[in-house]
Short mmCIF file of C-alpha atoms in Angstrom, two decimals:
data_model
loop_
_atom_site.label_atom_id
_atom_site.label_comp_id
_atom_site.label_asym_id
_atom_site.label_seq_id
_atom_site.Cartn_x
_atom_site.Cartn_y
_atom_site.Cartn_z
CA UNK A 1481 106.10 128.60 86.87
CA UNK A 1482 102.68 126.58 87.35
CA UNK A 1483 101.89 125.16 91.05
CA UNK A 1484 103.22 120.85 91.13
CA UNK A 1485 100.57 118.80 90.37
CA UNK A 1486 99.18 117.19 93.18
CA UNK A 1487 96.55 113.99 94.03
CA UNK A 1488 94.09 113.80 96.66
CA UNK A 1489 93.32 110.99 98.01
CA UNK A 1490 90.30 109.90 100.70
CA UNK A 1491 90.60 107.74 103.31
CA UNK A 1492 88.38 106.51 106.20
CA UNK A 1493 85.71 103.96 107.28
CA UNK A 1494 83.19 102.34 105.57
CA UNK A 1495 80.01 104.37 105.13
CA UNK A 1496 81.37 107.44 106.24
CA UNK A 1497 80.23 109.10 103.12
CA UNK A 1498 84.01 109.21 100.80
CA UNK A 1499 82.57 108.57 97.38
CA UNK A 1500 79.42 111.12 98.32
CA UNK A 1501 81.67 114.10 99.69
CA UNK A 1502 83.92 113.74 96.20
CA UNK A 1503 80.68 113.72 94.20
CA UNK A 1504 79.48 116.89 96.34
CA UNK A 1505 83.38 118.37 95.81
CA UNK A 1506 83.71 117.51 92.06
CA UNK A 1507 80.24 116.58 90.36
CA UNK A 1508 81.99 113.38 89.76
CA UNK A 1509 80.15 110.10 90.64
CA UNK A 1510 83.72 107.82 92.08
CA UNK A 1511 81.45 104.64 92.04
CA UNK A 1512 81.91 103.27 88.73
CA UNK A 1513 80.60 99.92 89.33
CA UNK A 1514 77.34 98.41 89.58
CA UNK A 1515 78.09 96.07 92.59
CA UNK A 1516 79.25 98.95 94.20
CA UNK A 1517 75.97 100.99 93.42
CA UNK A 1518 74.09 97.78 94.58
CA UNK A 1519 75.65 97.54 97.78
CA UNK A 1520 76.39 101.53 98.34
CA UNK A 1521 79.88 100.96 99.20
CA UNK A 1522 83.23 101.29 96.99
CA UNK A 1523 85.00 98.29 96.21
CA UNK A 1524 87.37 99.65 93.62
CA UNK A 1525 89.22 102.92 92.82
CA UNK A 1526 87.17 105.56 92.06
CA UNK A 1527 89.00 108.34 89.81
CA UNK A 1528 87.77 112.62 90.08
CA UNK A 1529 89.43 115.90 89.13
CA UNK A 1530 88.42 118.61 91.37
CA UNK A 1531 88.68 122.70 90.63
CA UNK A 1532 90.01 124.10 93.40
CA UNK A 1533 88.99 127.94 94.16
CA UNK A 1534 92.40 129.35 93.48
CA UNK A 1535 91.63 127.36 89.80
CA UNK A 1536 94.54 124.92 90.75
CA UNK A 1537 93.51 121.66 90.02
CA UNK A 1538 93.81 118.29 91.95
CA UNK A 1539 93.64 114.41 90.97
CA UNK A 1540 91.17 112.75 93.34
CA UNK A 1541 91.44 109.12 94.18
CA UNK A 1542 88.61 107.53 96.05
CA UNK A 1543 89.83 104.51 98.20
CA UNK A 1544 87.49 101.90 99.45
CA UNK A 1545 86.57 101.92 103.26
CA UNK A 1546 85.85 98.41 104.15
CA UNK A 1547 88.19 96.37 105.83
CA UNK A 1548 87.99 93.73 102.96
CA UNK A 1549 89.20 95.56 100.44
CA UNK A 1550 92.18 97.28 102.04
CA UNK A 1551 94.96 96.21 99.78
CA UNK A 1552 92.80 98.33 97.02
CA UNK A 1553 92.62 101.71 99.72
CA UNK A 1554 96.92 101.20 100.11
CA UNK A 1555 97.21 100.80 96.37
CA UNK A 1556 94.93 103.89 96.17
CA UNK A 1557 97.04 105.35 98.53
CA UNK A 1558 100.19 105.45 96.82
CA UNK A 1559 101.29 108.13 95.48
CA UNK A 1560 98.87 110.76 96.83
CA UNK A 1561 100.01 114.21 98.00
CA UNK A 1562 97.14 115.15 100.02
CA UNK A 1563 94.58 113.23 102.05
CA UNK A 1564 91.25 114.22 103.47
CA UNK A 1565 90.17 111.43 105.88
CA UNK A 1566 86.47 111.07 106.27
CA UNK A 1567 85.06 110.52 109.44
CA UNK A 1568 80.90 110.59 110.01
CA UNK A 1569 79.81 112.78 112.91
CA UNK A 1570 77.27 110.09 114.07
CA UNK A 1571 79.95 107.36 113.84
CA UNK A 1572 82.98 109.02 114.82
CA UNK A 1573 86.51 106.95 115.07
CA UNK A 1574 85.70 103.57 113.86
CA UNK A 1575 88.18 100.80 113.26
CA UNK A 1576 89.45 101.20 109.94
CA UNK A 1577 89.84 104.84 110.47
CA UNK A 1578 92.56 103.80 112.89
CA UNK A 1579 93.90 101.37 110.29
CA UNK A 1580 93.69 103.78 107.40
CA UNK A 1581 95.68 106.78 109.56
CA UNK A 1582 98.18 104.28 110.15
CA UNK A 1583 99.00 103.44 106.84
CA UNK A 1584 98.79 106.98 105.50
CA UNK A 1585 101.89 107.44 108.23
CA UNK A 1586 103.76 104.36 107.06
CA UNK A 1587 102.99 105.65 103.43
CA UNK A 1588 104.74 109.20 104.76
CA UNK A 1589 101.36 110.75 103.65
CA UNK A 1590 102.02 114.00 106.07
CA UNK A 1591 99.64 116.93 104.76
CA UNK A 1592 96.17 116.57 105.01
CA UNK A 1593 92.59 117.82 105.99
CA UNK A 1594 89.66 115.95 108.06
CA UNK A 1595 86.18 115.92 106.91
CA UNK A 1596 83.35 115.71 109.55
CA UNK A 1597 80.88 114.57 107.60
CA UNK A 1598 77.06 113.95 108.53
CA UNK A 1599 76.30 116.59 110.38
CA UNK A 1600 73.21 117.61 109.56
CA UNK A 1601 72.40 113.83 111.47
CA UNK A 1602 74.10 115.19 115.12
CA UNK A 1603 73.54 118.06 117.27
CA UNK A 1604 75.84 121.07 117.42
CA UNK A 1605 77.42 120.06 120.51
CA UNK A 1606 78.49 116.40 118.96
CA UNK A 1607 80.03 117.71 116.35
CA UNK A 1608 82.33 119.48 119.22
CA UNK A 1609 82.92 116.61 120.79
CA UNK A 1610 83.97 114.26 118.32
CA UNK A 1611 86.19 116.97 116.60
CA UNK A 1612 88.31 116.84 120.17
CA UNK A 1613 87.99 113.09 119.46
CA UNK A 1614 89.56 112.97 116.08
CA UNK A 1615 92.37 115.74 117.24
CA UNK A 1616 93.69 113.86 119.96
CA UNK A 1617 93.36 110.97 117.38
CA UNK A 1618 96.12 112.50 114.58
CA UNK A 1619 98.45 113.40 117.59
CA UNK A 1620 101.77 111.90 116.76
CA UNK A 1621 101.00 111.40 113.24
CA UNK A 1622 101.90 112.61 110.22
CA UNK A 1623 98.52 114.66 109.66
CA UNK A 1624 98.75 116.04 113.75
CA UNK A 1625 96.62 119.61 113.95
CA UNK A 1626 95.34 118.65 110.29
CA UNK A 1627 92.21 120.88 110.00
CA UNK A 1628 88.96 119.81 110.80
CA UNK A 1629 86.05 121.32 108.14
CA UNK A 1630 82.60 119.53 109.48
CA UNK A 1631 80.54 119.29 106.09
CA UNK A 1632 77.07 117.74 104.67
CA UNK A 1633 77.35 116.22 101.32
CA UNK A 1634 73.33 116.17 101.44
CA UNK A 1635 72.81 120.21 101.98
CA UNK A 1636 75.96 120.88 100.88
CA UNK A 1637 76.84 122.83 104.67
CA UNK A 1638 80.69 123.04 104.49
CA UNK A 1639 81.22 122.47 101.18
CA UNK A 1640 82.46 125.30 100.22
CA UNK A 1641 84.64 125.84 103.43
CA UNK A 1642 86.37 122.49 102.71
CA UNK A 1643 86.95 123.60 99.21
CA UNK A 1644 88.84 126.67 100.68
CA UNK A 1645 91.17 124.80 103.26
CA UNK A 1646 91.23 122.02 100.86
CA UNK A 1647 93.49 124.93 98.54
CA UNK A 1648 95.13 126.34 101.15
CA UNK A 1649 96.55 122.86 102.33
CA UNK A 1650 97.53 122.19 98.69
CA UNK A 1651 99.67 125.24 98.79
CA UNK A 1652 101.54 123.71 101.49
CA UNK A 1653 101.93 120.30 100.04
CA UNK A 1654 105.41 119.06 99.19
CA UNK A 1655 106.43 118.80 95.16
CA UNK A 1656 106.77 115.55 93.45
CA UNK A 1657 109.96 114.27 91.98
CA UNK A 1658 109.65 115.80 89.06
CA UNK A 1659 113.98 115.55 88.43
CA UNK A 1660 113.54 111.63 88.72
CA UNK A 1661 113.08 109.09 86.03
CA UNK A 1662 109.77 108.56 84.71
CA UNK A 1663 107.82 106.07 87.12
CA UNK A 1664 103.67 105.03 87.02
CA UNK A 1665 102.14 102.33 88.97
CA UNK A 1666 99.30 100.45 87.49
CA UNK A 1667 96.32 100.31 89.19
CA UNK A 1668 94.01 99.34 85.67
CA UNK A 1669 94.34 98.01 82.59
CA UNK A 1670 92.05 97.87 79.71
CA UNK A 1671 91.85 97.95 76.52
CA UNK A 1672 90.18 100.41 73.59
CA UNK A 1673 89.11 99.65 70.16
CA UNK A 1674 91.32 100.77 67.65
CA UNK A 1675 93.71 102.22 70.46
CA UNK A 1676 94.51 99.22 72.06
CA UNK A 1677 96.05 98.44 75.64
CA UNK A 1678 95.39 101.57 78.20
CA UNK A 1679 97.24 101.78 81.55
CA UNK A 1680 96.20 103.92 84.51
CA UNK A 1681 98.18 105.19 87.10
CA UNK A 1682 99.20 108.12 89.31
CA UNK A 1683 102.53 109.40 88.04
CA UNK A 1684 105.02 109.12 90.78
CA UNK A 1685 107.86 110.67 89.46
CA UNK A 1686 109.51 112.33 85.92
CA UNK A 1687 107.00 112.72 82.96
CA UNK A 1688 106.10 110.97 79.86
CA UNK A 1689 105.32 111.73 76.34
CA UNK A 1690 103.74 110.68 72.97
CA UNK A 1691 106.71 108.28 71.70
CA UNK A 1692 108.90 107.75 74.91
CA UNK A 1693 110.34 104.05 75.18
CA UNK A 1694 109.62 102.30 78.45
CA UNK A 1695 109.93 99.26 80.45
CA UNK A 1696 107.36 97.14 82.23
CA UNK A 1697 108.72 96.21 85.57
CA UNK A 1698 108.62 93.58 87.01
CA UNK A 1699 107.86 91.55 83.92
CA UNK A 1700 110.88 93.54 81.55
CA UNK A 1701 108.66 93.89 78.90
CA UNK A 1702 109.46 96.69 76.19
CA UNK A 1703 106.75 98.95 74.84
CA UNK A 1704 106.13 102.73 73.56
CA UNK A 1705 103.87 105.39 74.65
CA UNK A 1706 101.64 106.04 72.02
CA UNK A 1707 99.64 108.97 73.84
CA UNK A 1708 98.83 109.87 77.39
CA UNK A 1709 95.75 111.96 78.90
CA UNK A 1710 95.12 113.65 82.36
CA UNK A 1711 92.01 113.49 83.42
CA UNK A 1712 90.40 112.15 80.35
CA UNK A 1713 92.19 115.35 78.42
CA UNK A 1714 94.73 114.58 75.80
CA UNK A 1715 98.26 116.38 76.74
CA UNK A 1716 101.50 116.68 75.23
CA UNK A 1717 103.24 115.52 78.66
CA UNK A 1718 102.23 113.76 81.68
CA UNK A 1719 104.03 115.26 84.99
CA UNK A 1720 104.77 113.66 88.43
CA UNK A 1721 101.61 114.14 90.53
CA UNK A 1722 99.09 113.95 87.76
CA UNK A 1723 96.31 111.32 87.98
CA UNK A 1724 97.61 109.65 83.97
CA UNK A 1725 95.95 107.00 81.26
CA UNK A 1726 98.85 105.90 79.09
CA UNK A 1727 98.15 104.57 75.75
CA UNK A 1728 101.12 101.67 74.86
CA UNK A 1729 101.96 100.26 71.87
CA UNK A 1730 104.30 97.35 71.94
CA UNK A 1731 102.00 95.69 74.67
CA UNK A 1732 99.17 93.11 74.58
CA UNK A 1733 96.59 93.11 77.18
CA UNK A 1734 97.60 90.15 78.82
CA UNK A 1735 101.32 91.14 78.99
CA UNK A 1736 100.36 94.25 81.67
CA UNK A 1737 98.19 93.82 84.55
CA UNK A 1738 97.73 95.79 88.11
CA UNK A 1739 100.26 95.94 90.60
CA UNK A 1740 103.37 96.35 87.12
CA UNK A 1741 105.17 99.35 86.60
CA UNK A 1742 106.02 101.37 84.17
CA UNK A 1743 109.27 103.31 84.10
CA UNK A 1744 112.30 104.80 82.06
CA UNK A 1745 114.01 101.73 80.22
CA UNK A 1746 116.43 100.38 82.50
CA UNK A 1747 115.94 102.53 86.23
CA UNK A 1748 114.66 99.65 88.17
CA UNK A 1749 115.90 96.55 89.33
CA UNK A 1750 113.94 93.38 89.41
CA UNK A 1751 114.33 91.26 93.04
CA UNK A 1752 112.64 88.79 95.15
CA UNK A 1753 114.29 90.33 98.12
CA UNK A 1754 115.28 93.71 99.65
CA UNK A 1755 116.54 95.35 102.76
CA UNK A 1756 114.53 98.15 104.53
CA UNK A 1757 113.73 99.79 107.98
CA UNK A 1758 110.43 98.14 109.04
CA UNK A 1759 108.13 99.25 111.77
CA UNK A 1760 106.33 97.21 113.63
CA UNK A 1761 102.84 98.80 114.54
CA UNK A 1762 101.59 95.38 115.99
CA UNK A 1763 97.82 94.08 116.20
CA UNK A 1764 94.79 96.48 117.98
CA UNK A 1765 94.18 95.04 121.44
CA UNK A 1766 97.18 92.45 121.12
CA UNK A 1767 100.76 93.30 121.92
CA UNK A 1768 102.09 89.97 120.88
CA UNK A 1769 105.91 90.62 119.09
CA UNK A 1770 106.77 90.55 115.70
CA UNK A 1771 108.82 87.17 115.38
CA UNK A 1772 111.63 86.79 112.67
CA UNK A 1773 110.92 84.95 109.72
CA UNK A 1774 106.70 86.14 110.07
CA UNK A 1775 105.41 85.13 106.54
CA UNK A 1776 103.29 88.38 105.63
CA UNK A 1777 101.38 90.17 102.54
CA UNK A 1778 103.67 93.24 101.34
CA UNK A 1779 102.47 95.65 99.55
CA UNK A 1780 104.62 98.11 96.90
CA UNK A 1781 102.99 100.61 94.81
CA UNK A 1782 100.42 98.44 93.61
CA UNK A 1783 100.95 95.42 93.89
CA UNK A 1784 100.60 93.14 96.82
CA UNK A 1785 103.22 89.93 97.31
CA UNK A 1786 103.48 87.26 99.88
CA UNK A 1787 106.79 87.20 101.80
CA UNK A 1788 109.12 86.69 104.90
CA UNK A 1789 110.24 89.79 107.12
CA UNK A 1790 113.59 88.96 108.12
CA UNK A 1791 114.94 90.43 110.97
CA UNK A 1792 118.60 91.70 111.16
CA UNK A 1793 121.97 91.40 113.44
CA UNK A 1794 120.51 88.20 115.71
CA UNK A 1795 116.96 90.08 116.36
CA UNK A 1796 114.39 87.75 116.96
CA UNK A 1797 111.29 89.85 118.09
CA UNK A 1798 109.87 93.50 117.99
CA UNK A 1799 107.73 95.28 120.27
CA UNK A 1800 104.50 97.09 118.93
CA UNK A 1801 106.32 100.53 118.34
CA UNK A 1802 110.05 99.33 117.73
CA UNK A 1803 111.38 99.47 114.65
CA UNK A 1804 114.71 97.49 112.85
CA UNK A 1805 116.92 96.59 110.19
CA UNK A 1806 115.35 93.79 108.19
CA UNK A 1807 115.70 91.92 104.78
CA UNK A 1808 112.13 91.05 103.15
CA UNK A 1809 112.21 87.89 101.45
CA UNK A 1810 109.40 87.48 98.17
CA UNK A 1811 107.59 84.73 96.77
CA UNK A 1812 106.92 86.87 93.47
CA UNK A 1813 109.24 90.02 92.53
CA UNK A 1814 109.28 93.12 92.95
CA UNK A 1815 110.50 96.24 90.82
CA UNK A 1816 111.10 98.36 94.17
CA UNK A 1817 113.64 102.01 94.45
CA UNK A 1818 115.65 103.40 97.24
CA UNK A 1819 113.14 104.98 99.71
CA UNK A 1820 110.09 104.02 98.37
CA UNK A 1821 107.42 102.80 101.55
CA UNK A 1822 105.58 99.82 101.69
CA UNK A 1823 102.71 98.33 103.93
CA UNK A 1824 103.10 95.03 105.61
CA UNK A 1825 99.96 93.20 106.90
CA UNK A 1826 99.44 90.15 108.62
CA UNK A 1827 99.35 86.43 106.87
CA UNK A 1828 95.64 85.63 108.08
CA UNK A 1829 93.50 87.44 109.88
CA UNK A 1830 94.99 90.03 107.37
CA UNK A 1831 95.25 93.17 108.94
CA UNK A 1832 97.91 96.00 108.80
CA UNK A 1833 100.72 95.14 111.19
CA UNK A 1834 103.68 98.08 110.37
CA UNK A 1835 105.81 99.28 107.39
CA UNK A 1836 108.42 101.32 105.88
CA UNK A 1837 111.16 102.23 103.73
CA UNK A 1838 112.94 100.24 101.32
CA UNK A 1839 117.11 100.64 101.65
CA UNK A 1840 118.53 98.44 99.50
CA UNK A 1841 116.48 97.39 96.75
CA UNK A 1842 119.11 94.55 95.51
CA UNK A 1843 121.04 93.01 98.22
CA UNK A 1844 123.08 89.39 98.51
CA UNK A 1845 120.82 87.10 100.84
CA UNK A 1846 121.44 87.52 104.61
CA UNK A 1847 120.48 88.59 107.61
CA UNK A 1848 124.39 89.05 109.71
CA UNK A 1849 125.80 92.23 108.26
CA UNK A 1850 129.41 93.36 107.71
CA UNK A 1851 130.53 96.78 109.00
CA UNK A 1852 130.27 97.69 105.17
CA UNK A 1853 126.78 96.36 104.84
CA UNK A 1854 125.90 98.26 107.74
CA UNK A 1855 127.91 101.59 106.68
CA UNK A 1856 125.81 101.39 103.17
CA UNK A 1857 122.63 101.02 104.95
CA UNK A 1858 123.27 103.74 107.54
CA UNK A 1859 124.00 105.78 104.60
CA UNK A 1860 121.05 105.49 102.83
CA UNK A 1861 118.75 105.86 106.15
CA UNK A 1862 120.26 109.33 106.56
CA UNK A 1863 120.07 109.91 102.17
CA UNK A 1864 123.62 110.88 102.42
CA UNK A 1865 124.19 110.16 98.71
CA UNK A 1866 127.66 110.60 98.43
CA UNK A 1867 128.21 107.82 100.93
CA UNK A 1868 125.64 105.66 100.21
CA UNK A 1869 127.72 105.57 95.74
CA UNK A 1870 130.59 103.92 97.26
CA UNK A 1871 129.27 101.80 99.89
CA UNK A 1872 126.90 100.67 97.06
CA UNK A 1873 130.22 99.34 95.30
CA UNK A 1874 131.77 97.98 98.65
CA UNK A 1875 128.71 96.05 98.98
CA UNK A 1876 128.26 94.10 95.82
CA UNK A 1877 132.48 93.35 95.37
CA UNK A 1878 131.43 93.85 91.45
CA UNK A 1879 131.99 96.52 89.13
CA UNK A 1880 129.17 98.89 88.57
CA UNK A 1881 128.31 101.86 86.06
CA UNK A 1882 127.13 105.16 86.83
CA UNK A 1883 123.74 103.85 85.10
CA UNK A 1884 123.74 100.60 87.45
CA UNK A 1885 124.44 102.60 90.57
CA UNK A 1886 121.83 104.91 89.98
CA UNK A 1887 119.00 102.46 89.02
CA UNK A 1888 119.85 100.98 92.27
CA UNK A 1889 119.39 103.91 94.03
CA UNK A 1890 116.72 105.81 92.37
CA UNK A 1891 118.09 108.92 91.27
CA UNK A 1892 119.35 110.54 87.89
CA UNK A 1893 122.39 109.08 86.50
CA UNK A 1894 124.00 112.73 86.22
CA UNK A 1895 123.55 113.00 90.29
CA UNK A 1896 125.68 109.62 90.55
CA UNK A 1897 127.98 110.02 88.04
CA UNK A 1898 129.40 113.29 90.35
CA UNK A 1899 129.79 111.66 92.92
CA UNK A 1900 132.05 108.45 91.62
CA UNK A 1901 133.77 110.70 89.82
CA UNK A 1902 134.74 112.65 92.78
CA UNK A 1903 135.67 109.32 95.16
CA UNK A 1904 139.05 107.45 94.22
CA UNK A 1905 137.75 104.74 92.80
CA UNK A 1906 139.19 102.45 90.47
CA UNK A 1907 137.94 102.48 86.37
CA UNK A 1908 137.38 99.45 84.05
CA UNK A 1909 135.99 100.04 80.88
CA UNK A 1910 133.51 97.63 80.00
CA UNK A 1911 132.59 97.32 76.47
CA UNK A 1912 131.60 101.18 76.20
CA UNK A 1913 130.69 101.89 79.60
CA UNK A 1914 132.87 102.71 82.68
CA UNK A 1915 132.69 100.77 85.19
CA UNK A 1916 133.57 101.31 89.27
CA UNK A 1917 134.77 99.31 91.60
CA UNK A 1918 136.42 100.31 95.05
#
């Protein structure tokens, strides 16, 4: 059986030399636009395929560094496997390298490699010294004792060496979810003549093919793939992990932008609302609390939304560091699964302020929970599936089908269907579906 696909992603301050260690790594110029050649920094996405030594191959997405253009690095973000955070030798740990880590760890990004880069610009002895820097940095994150390869993209010294841990850490990196329905992010949209509307995306979980119906989320919108390539190579399938361009058919330009999704007909839910364990990280330099009710920019996949961070139980306030039970409150909806991660950054100054997973992606508006409520969420925080079915049913008071209680929770009908077959629940049959309710 072939190795999972996987996507690498960068990460790290602006001018630390991202977009010039991928070109060094892959050949491949990330910087596809001319205001970012005119200004020598990335503004947008920038899209590679790297050949690793073992001939495995990796998706390489090139996230922008300055602070500006942050909601573009966390939609760059998603979905990546592995993540090489760039630091410059001369620099060392500048501000959005702090800001960057942190929302690799609320993005559960936890394999990765750091790339000292710029040292043929430092002494021998520097580059020791901010390597102890940047260790005691990633301790108690995700990417703690992540290797350290200093490198040159300008004589090329550690190039090859990064290559080599870059394929050993790929090794290590967990699998996608290839077993879950078919689910891609869009992060562009164009369109080609004679082809008509393209999508691009990293794959986060199932695969597509030539043919397949799908859905565009939030917006509901039918459409058919009409052919998809990996790294500008036609295939027959598209897996989980692989960097994708979708051709659609079904779909005008203006009907798909950045920030949808596109999925498996009917394995999402559309909400304005959704409760989630949320993080509070707090301000650099300020250790003002979180209050209930903050209005704040979320971001999901994609797409970024304003919205209210609701906290749970009578909680009025966090503490930099504590996390809680909250209900996040939209102005624009969302398409969001069962234990997907988003970022949450301030209303204005924007900056990153904490994060983390979404619970229930569908639940009745409030903020006092019932000991069921409670029971459903607990359930889902410790992915105890079985549980989580029922109290899924307890929750809404309605009756639900195997194909509703899945979508809600993000997992293959089959998996659900076990498990409400095993509970005693009562059975209504609803036109040709069966429907539970407890």
């Amino acid at each position: 059986m072939s190795a999972p696909s996987l996507v690498l992603g960068t990460a790290g301050h602006i001018d630390h030399g991202k977009s010039s260690l991928v070109h060094a790594l892959t050949g491949t110029d990330p910087d596809r636009l001319k205001e970012e050649k005119d200004r020598g920094i990335t503004i947008e996405l920038g899209f590679a395929r790297l050949e690793l030594p073992s001939g495995r191959a990796m998706g390489v997405v090139d996230v922008p560094g300055h602070e500006k253009f942050v909601r573009q690095m966390v939609a760059g973000a998603t979905g990546i496997d592995v993540v090489m955070l760039v630091i410059a030798a001369d620099d060392g740990v500048m501000p959005q390298t702090r800001e960057h880590l942190a929302i690799l760890d609320l993005l559960g990004v936890d394999t990765g490699v750091v790339a000292l880069t710029k040292i043929d610009l430092v002494e021998p002895d520097w580059i020791e010294l901010v390597s102890a820097d940047i260790a005691a940095l990633l301790v108690g994150t995700g990417i703690e004792g992540a290797p350290i390869v200093p490198v040159s993209s300008r004589t090329r010294q550690g190039v090859d060496e990064l290559l080599k841990v870059l394929d050993e850490v790929a090794t290590d990196a967990p699998s996608k979810h290839a077993n879950l329905p078919m689910r891609l992010p869009v992060d562009r949209v164009f369109t080609i003549a004679g082809a008509g509307t393209v999508v691009t995306g990293t794959m986060w979980s199932g695969s597509a093919t030539k043919d397949d119906l799908v859905e565009i989320y939030p917006e509901r919108v039918d459409a058919r793939v009409r052919g998809v390539q990996v790294h500008s190579t036609a295939v027959e399938r598209a897996h989980a992990g692989q960097r994708v361009a979708m051709n659609v058919a079904g779909v005008e330009r203006d009907q798909i932008s950045r920030g949808d999704i596109i999925a498996a007909p009917g394995t999402l839910t559309v909400t304005d609302r959704f409760d989630a364990r949320f993080t509070y990280l707090g301000l650099p330099g300020d250790d003002r609390p979180f209050e209930t009710g903050a209005r704040v920019h979320v971001n999901h996949g994609t797409r970024e939304v304003l919205g209210r961070v609701l906290l749970m139980d009578g909680v009025e306030s966090l503490a930099p560091g504590q996390s809680a039970l909250t209900q996040i409150r939209l102005e624009e909806p969302l398409a969001p699964r069962f234990d997907d991660r988003f970022i949450v950054r301030s209303y204005s100054p924007v900056y990153t302020i904490g994060g983390g997973v979404v619970l229930d992606a569908l639940p009745p508006r409030r903020t006092n929970l019932k000991d069921h409520e409670r029971e459903l969420l607990d359930a889902l925080l410790a992915h105890d599936l079985s549980s989580a079915s029922v109290g899924l049913l307890a929750a809404r008071a309605l009756p639900m089908s195997s194909a509703e209680v899945a979508a809600a929770l993000g997992v293959p009908r089959a998996q659900v269907a076990d498990e409400l077959n095993k509970a005693k629940l009562e059975r209504l049959k609803i036109g040709t579906e069966t429907a539970f309710i407890t």
